[in-house]
Coordinates of C-alpha atoms and ligand atoms in Angstrom, one line a residue:
X10 CA -28.8 -28.8 11.1
X11 CA -25.9 -28.1 8.8
X12 CA -27.9 -29.2 5.7
X13 CA -30.8 -27.1 6.8
X14 CA -28.6 -24.1 7.2
X15 CA -26.9 -24.6 3.9
X16 CA -30.4 -25.0 2.3
X17 CA -31.5 -21.8 3.9
X18 CA -28.3 -20.0 2.8
X19 CA -29.1 -21.1 -0.8
X20 CA -32.9 -20.4 -0.6
X21 CA -32.7 -16.9 1.0
X22 CA -29.3 -15.6 -0.1
X23 CA -28.5 -17.6 -3.2
X24 CA -25.1 -18.7 -1.8
X25 CA -24.0 -22.3 -2.3
X26 CA -21.5 -22.3 0.6
X27 CA -20.5 -20.3 3.5
X28 CA -17.7 -17.8 2.8
X29 CA -15.6 -19.4 5.5
X30 CA -15.6 -21.9 8.3
X31 CA -15.7 -18.9 10.6
X32 CA -18.8 -17.5 9.0
X33 CA -20.5 -20.8 9.4
X34 CA -19.4 -21.2 13.0
X35 CA -20.7 -17.7 13.8
X36 CA -24.1 -18.4 12.2
X37 CA -24.4 -21.6 14.2
X38 CA -23.5 -19.9 17.5
X39 CA -25.9 -17.1 16.9
X40 CA -28.7 -19.5 16.0
X41 CA -28.1 -21.5 19.2
X42 CA -28.9 -18.3 21.0
X43 CA -27.6 -19.3 24.4
X44 CA -24.6 -16.9 24.5
X45 CA -23.6 -13.4 23.4
X46 CA -21.3 -13.4 20.4
X47 CA -18.4 -11.2 19.5
X48 CA -17.2 -11.2 15.9
X49 CA -14.1 -9.6 14.5
X50 CA -13.6 -10.3 10.8
X51 CA -12.1 -8.2 8.1
X52 CA -14.2 -6.0 5.8
X53 CA -15.8 -8.1 3.1
X54 CA -15.6 -11.3 5.1
X55 CA -19.4 -11.4 5.2
X56 CA -20.3 -10.4 8.7
X57 CA -23.8 -9.2 7.9
X58 CA -24.8 -12.7 6.9
X59 CA -23.8 -13.8 10.5
X60 CA -27.0 -12.2 11.8
X61 CA -29.1 -12.0 8.6
X62 CA -29.4 -15.7 8.2
X63 CA -30.3 -16.5 11.8
X64 CA -32.7 -13.6 11.7
X65 CA -34.5 -15.1 8.7
X66 CA -34.8 -18.4 10.4
X67 CA -35.9 -17.1 13.8
X68 CA -39.5 -16.6 14.9
X69 CA -39.3 -12.9 15.8
X70 CA -37.6 -9.8 14.8
X71 CA -33.9 -9.0 14.8
X72 CA -32.9 -5.5 15.8
X73 CA -29.8 -4.3 14.0
X74 CA -27.9 -1.2 15.1
X75 CA -25.8 0.4 12.5
X76 CA -24.1 3.8 12.6
X77 CA -25.0 5.4 9.3
X78 CA -28.3 5.8 7.5
X79 CA -26.5 5.2 4.2
X80 CA -25.1 1.9 5.4
X81 CA -28.5 0.9 6.6
X82 CA -30.2 1.9 3.4
X83 CA -27.7 -0.2 1.4
X84 CA -28.4 -3.3 3.5
X85 CA -32.2 -2.8 3.6
X86 CA -32.3 -2.5 -0.2
X87 CA -30.2 -5.6 -0.6
X88 CA -32.5 -7.6 1.7
X89 CA -35.6 -6.4 0.0
X90 CA -34.2 -7.5 -3.3
X91 CA -33.8 -10.9 -1.8
X92 CA -37.4 -10.7 -0.6
X93 CA -36.5 -10.7 3.0
X94 CA -38.8 -8.4 5.0
X95 CA -36.5 -5.7 6.3
X96 CA -36.8 -2.0 7.0
X97 CA -35.4 0.8 8.9
X98 CA -36.8 3.4 11.2
X99 CA -34.8 6.6 10.9
X100 CA -35.2 10.4 11.1
X101 CA -35.6 10.6 7.4
X102 CA -38.6 8.3 7.2
X103 CA -41.9 9.8 6.3
X104 CA -44.4 9.7 9.2
X105 CA -46.9 7.6 7.2
X106 CA -44.3 4.9 6.6
X107 CA -43.2 4.9 10.2
X108 CA -46.8 4.4 11.2
X109 CA -47.1 1.3 9.0
X110 CA -43.9 -0.2 10.5
X111 CA -45.0 0.5 14.0
X112 CA -48.4 -1.1 13.3
X113 CA -46.7 -4.2 12.0
X114 CA -44.4 -4.3 15.0
X115 CA -47.5 -4.0 17.3
X116 CA -49.5 -6.7 15.6
X117 CA -49.6 -10.2 17.1
X118 CA -47.7 -11.7 14.2
X119 CA -45.3 -9.1 12.7
X120 CA -44.1 -9.8 9.2
X121 CA -40.8 -8.0 9.6
X122 CA -37.6 -10.0 10.1
X123 CA -34.9 -7.3 10.3
X124 CA -35.3 -3.9 11.7
X125 CA -32.4 -1.5 11.2
X126 CA -32.0 1.6 13.4
X127 CA -29.3 4.1 14.2
X128 CA -28.2 4.3 17.9
X129 CA -29.8 7.8 18.1
X130 CA -33.1 6.3 17.2
X131 CA -32.8 3.6 19.8
X132 CA -32.4 6.2 22.4
X133 CA -35.4 8.2 21.3
X134 CA -38.3 8.0 23.8
X135 CA -40.8 7.6 21.0
X136 CA -39.3 4.2 20.1
X137 CA -38.8 2.8 23.5
X138 CA -42.4 1.6 24.2
X139 CA -42.5 -0.3 21.0
X140 CA -39.2 -2.0 21.7
X141 CA -40.1 -3.0 25.2
X142 CA -43.4 -4.3 24.0
X143 CA -41.7 -6.5 21.4
X144 CA -39.3 -7.7 24.1
X145 CA -42.0 -8.6 26.6
X146 CA -43.9 -10.5 24.0
X147 CA -40.8 -12.5 23.3
X148 CA -40.6 -11.2 19.7
X149 CA -37.1 -9.9 19.7
X150 CA -34.8 -12.7 18.4
X151 CA -31.5 -11.0 18.4
X152 CA -29.8 -7.7 19.0
X153 CA -27.0 -7.2 16.4
X154 CA -24.6 -4.3 16.8
X155 CA -22.8 -3.7 13.6
X156 CA -19.6 -1.6 13.4
X157 CA -19.4 -2.2 17.1
X158 CA -16.0 -0.5 17.4
X159 CA -18.0 2.8 17.4
X160 CA -18.8 2.1 21.0
X161 CA -15.1 2.4 22.0
X162 CA -13.5 5.7 22.8
X163 CA -10.3 4.1 21.7
X164 CA -11.7 3.4 18.3
X165 CA -11.3 5.8 15.4
X166 CA -15.1 6.2 14.8
X167 CA -16.3 6.7 18.3
X168 CA -20.0 7.7 18.5
X169 CA -21.3 8.8 21.9
X170 CA -24.8 7.3 21.1
X171 CA -23.3 3.9 20.9
X172 CA -22.6 4.2 24.6
X173 CA -26.3 4.1 25.3
X174 CA -26.5 0.7 23.8
X175 CA -25.2 -0.8 27.0
X176 CA -28.3 0.3 28.8
X177 CA -30.5 -0.9 26.0
X178 CA -28.8 -4.2 26.1
X179 CA -29.4 -4.5 29.9
X180 CA -33.1 -3.7 29.4
X181 CA -33.6 -6.4 26.7
X182 CA -33.5 -9.3 29.1
X183 CA -32.9 -12.7 27.5
X184 CA -32.2 -11.3 24.0
X185 CA -28.8 -12.6 22.8
X186 CA -26.5 -9.9 21.5
X187 CA -24.1 -10.1 18.6
X188 CA -21.4 -7.4 18.2
X189 CA -19.5 -7.2 14.9
X190 CA -16.5 -5.2 13.8
X191 CA -13.7 -5.3 11.3
X192 CA -11.0 -3.5 13.2
X193 CA -10.4 -4.2 16.8
X194 CA -7.1 -3.8 18.6
X195 CA -7.2 -5.5 22.0
X196 CA -8.3 -2.4 24.0
X197 CA -11.1 -1.8 21.6
X198 CA -12.3 -5.4 21.9
X199 CA -12.3 -5.1 25.7
X200 CA -14.2 -1.8 25.4
X201 CA -16.9 -3.3 23.2
X202 CA -17.5 -6.3 25.4
X203 CA -17.7 -4.1 28.5
X204 CA -19.7 -1.2 27.1
X205 CA -22.3 -3.5 25.4
X206 CA -22.3 -5.5 28.6
X207 CA -21.8 -8.8 26.8
X208 CA -21.9 -11.6 29.2
X209 CA -18.9 -14.0 28.6
X210 CA -19.4 -13.8 24.9
X211 CA -18.2 -16.4 22.4
X212 CA -15.5 -14.7 20.4
X213 CA -14.9 -15.4 16.7
X214 CA -11.8 -13.7 15.5
X215 CA -10.1 -14.1 12.1
X216 CA -6.6 -14.8 13.0
X217 CA -4.5 -11.7 12.5
X218 CA -1.4 -13.6 11.3
X219 CA -1.3 -14.3 7.6
X220 CA 1.7 -16.5 6.9
X221 CA 1.7 -15.8 3.1
X222 CA 2.5 -12.1 3.7
X223 CA 6.1 -11.1 3.9
X224 CA 6.7 -7.9 5.9
X225 CA 9.8 -5.7 5.7
X226 CA 10.9 -2.1 6.4
X227 CA 13.4 -0.2 4.3
X228 CA 14.8 3.1 5.6
X229 CA 14.3 5.4 2.6
X230 CA 16.9 8.0 3.6
X231 CA 19.6 5.3 3.4
X232 CA 19.0 4.5 -0.2
X233 CA 21.1 6.1 -3.0
X234 CA 18.0 6.1 -5.2
X235 CA 14.7 5.1 -3.6
X236 CA 12.8 4.9 -6.9
X237 CA 15.3 2.4 -8.3
X238 CA 14.9 0.4 -5.1
X239 CA 11.1 0.4 -5.3
X240 CA 11.3 -0.5 -9.0
X241 CA 13.5 -3.5 -8.3
X242 CA 11.1 -4.6 -5.5
X243 CA 8.1 -4.4 -7.8
X244 CA 9.8 -6.3 -10.6
X245 CA 10.8 -9.0 -8.2
X246 CA 7.4 -9.4 -6.6
X247 CA 5.5 -9.3 -9.8
X248 CA 7.7 -12.1 -11.2
X249 CA 6.2 -14.3 -8.4
X250 CA 3.2 -14.5 -10.7
X251 CA -0.5 -14.5 -9.8
X252 CA -1.2 -18.2 -9.8
X253 CA -4.4 -19.2 -11.6
X254 CA -5.5 -15.5 -11.4
X255 CA -3.0 -14.6 -14.1
X256 CA -0.2 -11.9 -13.8
X257 CA 0.0 -10.4 -10.3
X258 CA -0.3 -6.7 -9.6
X259 CA 0.4 -4.3 -6.8
X260 CA -0.4 -1.1 -4.9
X261 CA 2.0 1.7 -3.9
X262 CA 0.4 3.9 -1.2
X263 CA 1.5 7.5 -0.9
X264 CA 0.3 10.1 1.5
X265 CA -0.2 13.0 -0.9
X266 CA -1.4 13.5 -4.4
X267 CA 1.9 14.9 -5.4
X268 CA 3.6 11.8 -4.0
X269 CA 1.4 9.6 -6.2
X270 CA 2.1 11.6 -9.3
X271 CA 5.9 11.6 -8.7
X272 CA 6.2 8.0 -7.8
X273 CA 4.0 6.9 -10.7
X274 CA 6.1 9.0 -13.1
X275 CA 9.4 7.8 -11.7
X276 CA 8.4 4.1 -11.9
X277 CA 7.1 4.5 -15.5
X278 CA 10.4 6.2 -16.4
X279 CA 12.2 3.3 -14.9
X280 CA 10.3 0.8 -17.0
X281 CA 7.4 -0.2 -14.7
X282 CA 4.2 1.3 -16.0
X283 CA 2.3 2.8 -13.1
X284 CA -0.7 5.1 -12.8
X285 CA -1.6 7.5 -10.1
X286 CA -4.9 7.4 -8.3
X287 CA -6.1 10.1 -5.9
X288 CA -8.9 12.5 -5.1
X289 CA -7.4 15.2 -7.2
X290 CA -8.3 13.4 -10.4
X291 CA -11.6 13.7 -12.1
X292 CA -14.0 11.0 -11.0
X293 CA -14.0 9.4 -14.5
X294 CA -10.2 9.3 -14.7
X295 CA -10.2 7.7 -11.3
X296 CA -12.6 5.0 -12.2
X297 CA -10.7 4.5 -15.4
X298 CA -7.4 3.9 -13.6
X299 CA -9.1 1.6 -11.1
X300 CA -10.7 -0.4 -13.9
X301 CA -7.4 -0.7 -15.8
X302 CA -5.8 -2.0 -12.7
X303 CA -8.7 -4.4 -11.8
X304 CA -8.5 -5.8 -15.4
X305 CA -4.8 -6.2 -15.2
X306 CA -4.1 -3.7 -18.0
X307 CA -2.0 -1.6 -15.6
X308 CA -0.2 -3.7 -13.0
X309 CA 0.8 -1.0 -10.6
X310 CA -1.4 1.7 -9.1
X311 CA 0.1 4.5 -7.0
X312 CA -2.6 5.7 -4.8
X313 CA -3.6 7.6 -1.7
X314 CA -5.5 5.6 0.9
X315 CA -8.7 6.6 -0.7
X316 CA -8.0 3.6 -3.0
X317 CA -8.8 0.2 -1.7
X318 CA -12.1 0.5 0.1
X319 CA -14.2 -2.3 -1.2
X320 CA -11.5 -3.3 -3.8
X321 CA -11.3 -7.0 -3.6
X322 CA -8.6 -8.3 -5.9
X323 CA -7.1 -11.7 -5.2
X324 CA -3.7 -11.5 -6.9
X325 CA -2.2 -8.4 -5.4
X326 CA 1.4 -9.5 -5.0
X327 CA 2.7 -6.5 -3.2
X328 CA 1.6 -3.5 -1.2
X329 CA 4.3 -0.9 -0.7
X330 CA 3.9 2.1 1.6
X331 CA 6.0 4.9 0.2
X332 CA 4.9 6.9 3.3
X333 CA 4.2 5.7 6.7
X334 CA 0.6 4.7 7.5
X335 CA -1.1 6.8 10.2
X336 CA -1.7 3.9 12.5
X337 CA -0.7 0.2 12.8
X338 CA -4.4 -0.7 12.5
X339 CA -4.7 1.1 9.2
X340 CA -1.3 -0.3 8.0
X341 CA -2.6 -3.8 8.7
X342 CA -5.7 -3.2 6.8
X343 CA -4.0 -1.5 3.8
X344 CA -1.1 -4.0 3.6
X345 CA -3.6 -6.8 4.0
X346 CA -5.0 -6.2 0.6
X347 CA -2.0 -8.2 -0.6
X348 CA -2.2 -12.0 -1.0
X349 CA -5.9 -12.5 -0.7
X350 CA -5.5 -15.6 -2.8
X351 CA -3.2 -17.1 -0.2
X352 CA -0.1 -17.0 -2.4
X353 CA 3.2 -15.4 -1.2
X354 CA 3.0 -11.6 -1.3
X355 CA 5.1 -8.8 -0.1
X356 CA 4.2 -5.9 2.2
X357 CA 6.9 -3.2 2.4
X358 CA 7.2 0.1 4.2
X359 CA 9.7 2.7 3.0
X360 CA 10.3 4.3 6.3
X361 CA 11.6 7.8 6.7
X362 CA 12.0 9.7 10.0
X363 CA 11.0 12.8 8.1
X364 CA 7.7 11.2 7.4
X365 CA 7.4 10.4 11.0
X366 CA 7.8 14.0 12.0
X367 CA 5.4 15.2 9.4
X368 CA 2.6 12.8 10.3
X369 CA 3.3 13.4 14.0
X370 CA 2.8 17.1 13.4
X371 CA -0.3 16.6 11.4
X372 CA -1.9 14.4 14.0
X373 CA -1.1 16.9 16.8
X374 CA -2.5 19.7 14.6
X375 CA -5.7 17.7 14.0
X376 CA -6.1 16.9 17.7
X377 CA -5.5 20.6 18.6
X378 CA -8.1 21.6 16.1
X379 CA -10.6 19.2 17.5
X380 CA -9.9 20.4 21.0
X381 CA -10.3 24.0 20.1
X382 CA -13.7 23.3 18.5
X383 CA -14.8 21.2 21.5
X384 CA -13.3 23.5 24.0
X385 CA -11.6 20.8 26.2
X386 CA -9.2 17.9 25.9
X387 CA -10.2 14.3 26.0
X388 CA -8.4 11.0 26.8
X389 CA -9.2 9.9 23.4
X390 CA -7.1 12.6 21.9
X391 CA -4.2 10.5 22.8
X392 CA -5.5 7.5 20.8
X393 CA -4.5 8.8 17.4
X394 CA -1.0 9.5 18.8
X395 CA -0.6 6.1 20.4
X396 CA -1.8 4.3 17.3
X397 CA 0.7 6.2 15.3
X398 CA 3.4 5.4 17.8
X399 CA 2.6 1.7 17.3
X400 CA 3.2 2.2 13.6
X401 CA 6.5 3.9 14.3
X402 CA 7.8 1.2 16.6
X403 CA 6.8 -1.4 14.1
X404 CA 9.4 0.2 11.8
X405 CA 12.0 1.2 14.3
X406 CA 12.1 -1.8 16.6
X407 CA 14.2 -5.0 16.4
X408 CA 11.7 -7.7 16.5
X409 CA 9.3 -9.8 14.4
X410 CA 7.0 -7.6 12.4
X411 CA 4.2 -10.3 12.4
X412 CA 4.5 -10.6 16.2
X413 CA 4.1 -6.8 16.6
X414 CA 1.0 -6.8 14.5
X415 CA -0.5 -9.8 16.2
X416 CA 0.1 -8.5 19.7
X417 CA -1.4 -5.1 18.8
X418 CA -4.6 -6.9 17.9
X419 CA -4.5 -9.0 21.1
X420 CA -3.4 -12.2 19.4
X421 CA -0.4 -14.2 20.6
X422 CA 2.8 -14.0 18.7
X423 CA 2.6 -16.3 15.7
X424 CA 5.2 -18.6 14.2
X425 CA 6.6 -16.2 11.6
X426 CA 9.0 -18.7 10.1
X427 CA 10.9 -16.2 8.1
X428 CA 7.9 -14.2 6.9
X429 CA 9.5 -10.9 7.9
X430 CA 12.8 -9.3 7.5
X431 CA 13.7 -9.5 11.1
X432 CA 13.1 -13.3 11.4
X433 CA 14.8 -13.9 8.1
X434 CA 17.9 -11.8 9.0
X435 CA 18.0 -9.9 12.3
X436 CA 21.5 -8.7 11.7
X437 CA 20.4 -6.8 8.5
X438 CA 17.6 -5.1 10.4
X439 CA 20.1 -4.1 13.2
X440 CA 22.6 -2.8 10.6
X441 CA 20.0 -0.7 9.0
X442 CA 18.9 0.8 12.3
X443 CA 22.5 1.6 13.1
X444 CA 23.1 3.3 9.8
X445 CA 20.0 5.4 10.3
X446 CA 21.1 6.4 13.7
X447 CA 24.5 7.4 12.4
X448 CA 22.9 9.5 9.6
X449 CA 20.6 11.1 12.1
X450 CA 23.5 12.2 14.3
X451 CA 25.4 13.5 11.3
X452 CA 22.6 15.6 10.2
X453 CA 22.0 16.7 13.8
X454 CA 25.7 17.8 14.1
X455 CA 25.5 19.7 10.8
X456 CA 22.7 21.7 12.3
X457 CA 24.5 22.3 15.6
X458 CA 22.4 25.3 16.6
X459 CA 19.3 23.2 16.1
X460 CA 17.8 21.3 19.0
X461 CA 18.4 17.6 18.4
X462 CA 15.7 15.3 17.3
X463 CA 15.5 12.6 14.7
X464 CA 17.0 14.2 11.6
X465 CA 17.3 17.5 13.3
X466 CA 13.7 18.2 13.7
X467 CA 11.9 18.6 17.0
X468 CA 8.3 19.5 16.8
X469 CA 7.9 20.4 20.5
X470 CA 10.5 23.1 20.2
X471 CA 8.4 24.8 17.6
X472 CA 5.4 25.1 19.7
X473 CA 4.0 21.5 19.9
X474 CA 2.5 21.6 16.5
X475 CA 0.4 24.7 16.8
X476 CA 1.8 28.1 16.5
X477 CA 5.4 29.1 16.4
X478 CA 6.4 27.7 13.0
X479 CA 6.2 31.1 11.5
X480 CA 3.9 30.0 8.8
X481 CA 0.5 30.4 10.3
X482 CA 0.0 33.7 8.6
X483 CA 0.0 32.0 5.2
X484 CA -1.9 29.1 6.5
X485 CA -4.7 31.3 7.8
X486 CA -4.6 33.2 4.6
X487 CA -4.2 36.7 6.1
X488 CA -5.1 39.2 3.6
X489 CA -5.2 36.8 0.7
X490 CA -8.9 36.7 0.3
X491 CA -9.5 40.4 0.6
X492 CA -6.6 41.6 -1.5
X493 CA -6.8 42.1 -5.2
X494 CA -5.8 38.8 -6.7
X495 CA -4.5 40.5 -9.9
X496 CA -2.1 42.6 -7.9
X497 CA -0.9 39.5 -6.2
X498 CA -0.5 37.7 -9.4
X499 CA 1.5 40.5 -10.9
X500 CA 3.7 40.7 -7.8
X501 CA 4.2 37.0 -8.0
X502 CA 5.1 36.8 -11.6
X503 CA 7.6 39.7 -11.3
X504 CA 9.2 38.0 -8.4
X505 CA 9.3 34.8 -10.2
X506 CA 10.9 36.4 -13.3
X507 CA 13.4 38.2 -11.2
X508 CA 14.4 35.1 -9.4
X509 CA 14.5 33.0 -12.5
X510 CA 16.9 35.4 -14.2
X511 CA 19.0 35.4 -11.1
X512 CA 19.2 31.6 -11.2
X513 CA 20.1 31.3 -14.8
X514 CA 23.5 29.7 -15.3
X515 CA 22.9 27.9 -12.0
X516 CA 25.7 29.9 -10.4
X517 CA 25.3 29.5 -6.7
X518 CA 27.3 32.7 -6.0
X519 CA 24.4 34.6 -7.5
X520 CA 22.3 33.6 -4.6
X521 CA 24.3 35.9 -2.4
X522 CA 23.1 38.8 -4.5
X523 CA 19.6 38.1 -3.5
X524 CA 17.6 41.3 -3.0
X525 CA 15.2 41.3 -0.1
X526 CA 11.6 41.5 -0.9
X527 CA 9.8 44.9 -1.1
X528 CA 8.6 46.5 2.1
X529 CA 5.0 45.6 1.3
X530 CA 5.6 42.0 0.3
X531 CA 3.5 39.8 2.5
X532 CA 6.2 37.2 2.7
X533 CA 8.9 39.6 3.9
X534 CA 8.5 38.7 7.5
X535 CA 9.6 35.1 7.2
X536 CA 12.8 36.0 5.5
X537 CA 13.8 38.4 8.2
X538 CA 15.4 37.6 11.5
X539 CA 12.2 36.7 13.3
X540 CA 12.9 33.0 13.2
X541 CA 16.7 32.8 13.0
X542 CA 17.0 29.2 14.0
X543 CA 14.7 27.7 11.5
X544 CA 16.7 25.0 9.8
X545 CA 16.4 23.9 6.2
X546 CA 14.8 20.7 7.4
X547 CA 12.2 22.5 9.4
X548 CA 11.6 24.9 6.5
X549 CA 11.1 22.1 4.1
X550 CA 8.8 20.5 6.6
X551 CA 6.7 23.7 6.8
X552 CA 6.5 23.9 3.1
X553 CA 5.3 20.4 2.9
X554 CA 2.7 21.0 5.5
X555 CA 1.5 24.1 3.8
X556 CA 1.1 22.3 0.6
X557 CA -0.8 19.6 2.3
X558 CA -3.1 22.0 4.1
X559 CA -3.8 23.7 0.9
X560 CA -4.6 20.4 -0.9
X561 CA -7.0 19.5 1.9
X562 CA -9.2 22.5 1.1
X563 CA -12.0 22.4 -1.4
X564 CA -13.6 25.3 -3.1
X565 CA -11.4 28.4 -4.0
X566 CA -9.1 26.0 -5.8
X567 CA -7.5 28.5 -8.1
X568 CA -6.5 30.8 -5.4
X569 CA -5.1 27.9 -3.4
X570 CA -3.2 26.6 -6.4
X571 CA -1.7 30.0 -6.8
X572 CA -0.9 30.4 -3.2
X573 CA 0.6 27.0 -3.1
X574 CA 2.9 27.7 -6.1
X575 CA 3.8 31.1 -4.6
X576 CA 4.8 29.5 -1.3
X577 CA 6.7 26.7 -3.0
X578 CA 8.8 29.2 -5.0
X579 CA 9.1 31.4 -2.0
X580 CA 10.7 28.7 0.0
X581 CA 12.8 27.6 -2.8
X582 CA 14.4 31.0 -3.4
X583 CA 14.3 32.7 -0.1
X584 CA 15.8 30.1 2.2
Ligands
LIG619 P1 -18.5 -7.3 6.0 O1 -19.7 -6.7 6.8 O2 -17.8 -8.3 6.8 O3 -17.6 -6.2 5.5 P2 -20.6 -8.0 4.1 O4 -21.5 -8.6 5.1 O5 -20.9 -6.6 3.7 O6 -19.1 -8.0 4.7 O7 -20.4 -9.0 2.9 C1 -19.4 -8.7 1.9 C2 -19.9 -9.4 0.6 O8 -19.8 -10.8 0.8 C3 -21.3 -9.1 0.3 O9 -21.4 -8.8 -1.1 C4 -22.0 -10.4 0.6 O10 -23.1 -10.6 -0.2 C5 -20.9 -11.4 0.3 N1 -21.1 -12.7 1.0 C6 -21.5 -12.9 2.3 N2 -21.5 -14.2 2.6 C7 -21.3 -14.9 1.5 C8 -21.2 -16.2 1.1 N3 -21.4 -17.2 2.0 N4 -20.9 -16.6 -0.2 C9 -20.6 -15.6 -1.1 N5 -20.7 -14.3 -0.8 C10 -21.0 -13.9 0.4
LIG620 MG1 -20.3 -4.8 7.5
LIG621 ZN1 9.0 -12.4 11.9

């Protein structure tokens, strides 16, 4: 059978070998057809082939459920290029084409091998008779549910229509079902199996543990110069070399565009040429940077997480997170871009409790926004928070980092054998945590009027991440769009000049001579006594959030740039 399969792999798909033993095993299990199958393999591992090859070799038709028309189109085009009869029925399909497809499906000997549909379409009454007819004639070979995590309310891409697939599954008696996903923490896996009503499925999971990756966490606030630290790390990891793939390279992930620019600039200044990559760059510049990095002309790319999707480079020697990832699942995925060639590689997070508070706040804000739109709260609103908390405890706990990740994905704790900072030297990890705790209390004491939280900041106190920060007026842009922009610009430039002249000579005593803003200045309110306990940390935090909120907006970019600059300077001078 193996030779036949290999032959078919070559004939239909042009591949000489399976991508992995796992891929081969899945194909065989699917082809046997006696059990449901659950597959969890990372992106790019070749999951599609796990049902496409059995589909080509089967008598009947394989029904593939995929969440997006774009994804479907991509796959269908690819299959057509390979001369494999595949098509998709979706809402965008012209009626005439749909008729042709339905006619083929209704014929005694349909030519079609793979039929792709969205879950919405599966549920449509118009399609049901056709499906049941195929099933009763024994012409449905397999039901493949791609991106199966969409079925789980715990997953990040939950789609209500995926829930209907359970019923569909139940109606398609005797048709083996295959569920595929790339990211599945334990609770999501369980959800998938339960929701799709898979009966004691055979599970194929790529082991989470990758022994060639060394994980560690560095508390950024404790470093005298974080950039020098990062630079040393990069030099060390790049000297590990890239094996037969030539000189190794690396990725530094930052959360914001400014972060990317700053870090890239600092690294370059310190002698490690690094280039920024983020959505704020022109598309051509972005592609340029990516290509330079892919070709090894630039070894270090400093990017937001928009970089990396579909990037498959074997000799990535390090992935450093300058800011905390938003969940442990995404951290695993992002850091997992290191060491694809199996050679030793380093994954480092520069942890900062300030980052923690900021992301914490952003997640709450996002959740609140969604709830407001929806009109009610949901259990799943907690998911984002729990996933983030898993990331935080990964950084803050005393324990094996690999074990934390493996357990999060439902695997047993692996034999780390010194592949993380904790296993290599638990005392160092403890010492770092103690120093961070000391620093935190020091800062807390310095802001004694402040409610105590990590580094003196306590989001709940300020309204649980909604109102109460005293900045919503700027955020909501009260007056800014209606007002005369030129007047504002003039106001701003006068204020700026005045403040600059006050600052000249850098004499801090001059700050005392600060003149309060004019009565009609829109920012006057915040410098008054309305929010007397706002600490410097919290103010900085607000500034940060404002900038980020502004960056997130598209469209009226100039106005936003101006507003952003205004606010920045405002915070700088007025507090
Ligand atoms: P996934 O769905 O797991 O993210 P895909 O099914 O999209 O991955 O496959 C990723 C890439 O791997 C595709 O370009 C596919 O053609 C390729 N691929 C799949 N199987 C093999 C194989 N056996 N040999 C070589 N390339 C393969
Ligand atoms: Mg896929
Ligand atoms: Zn360990």
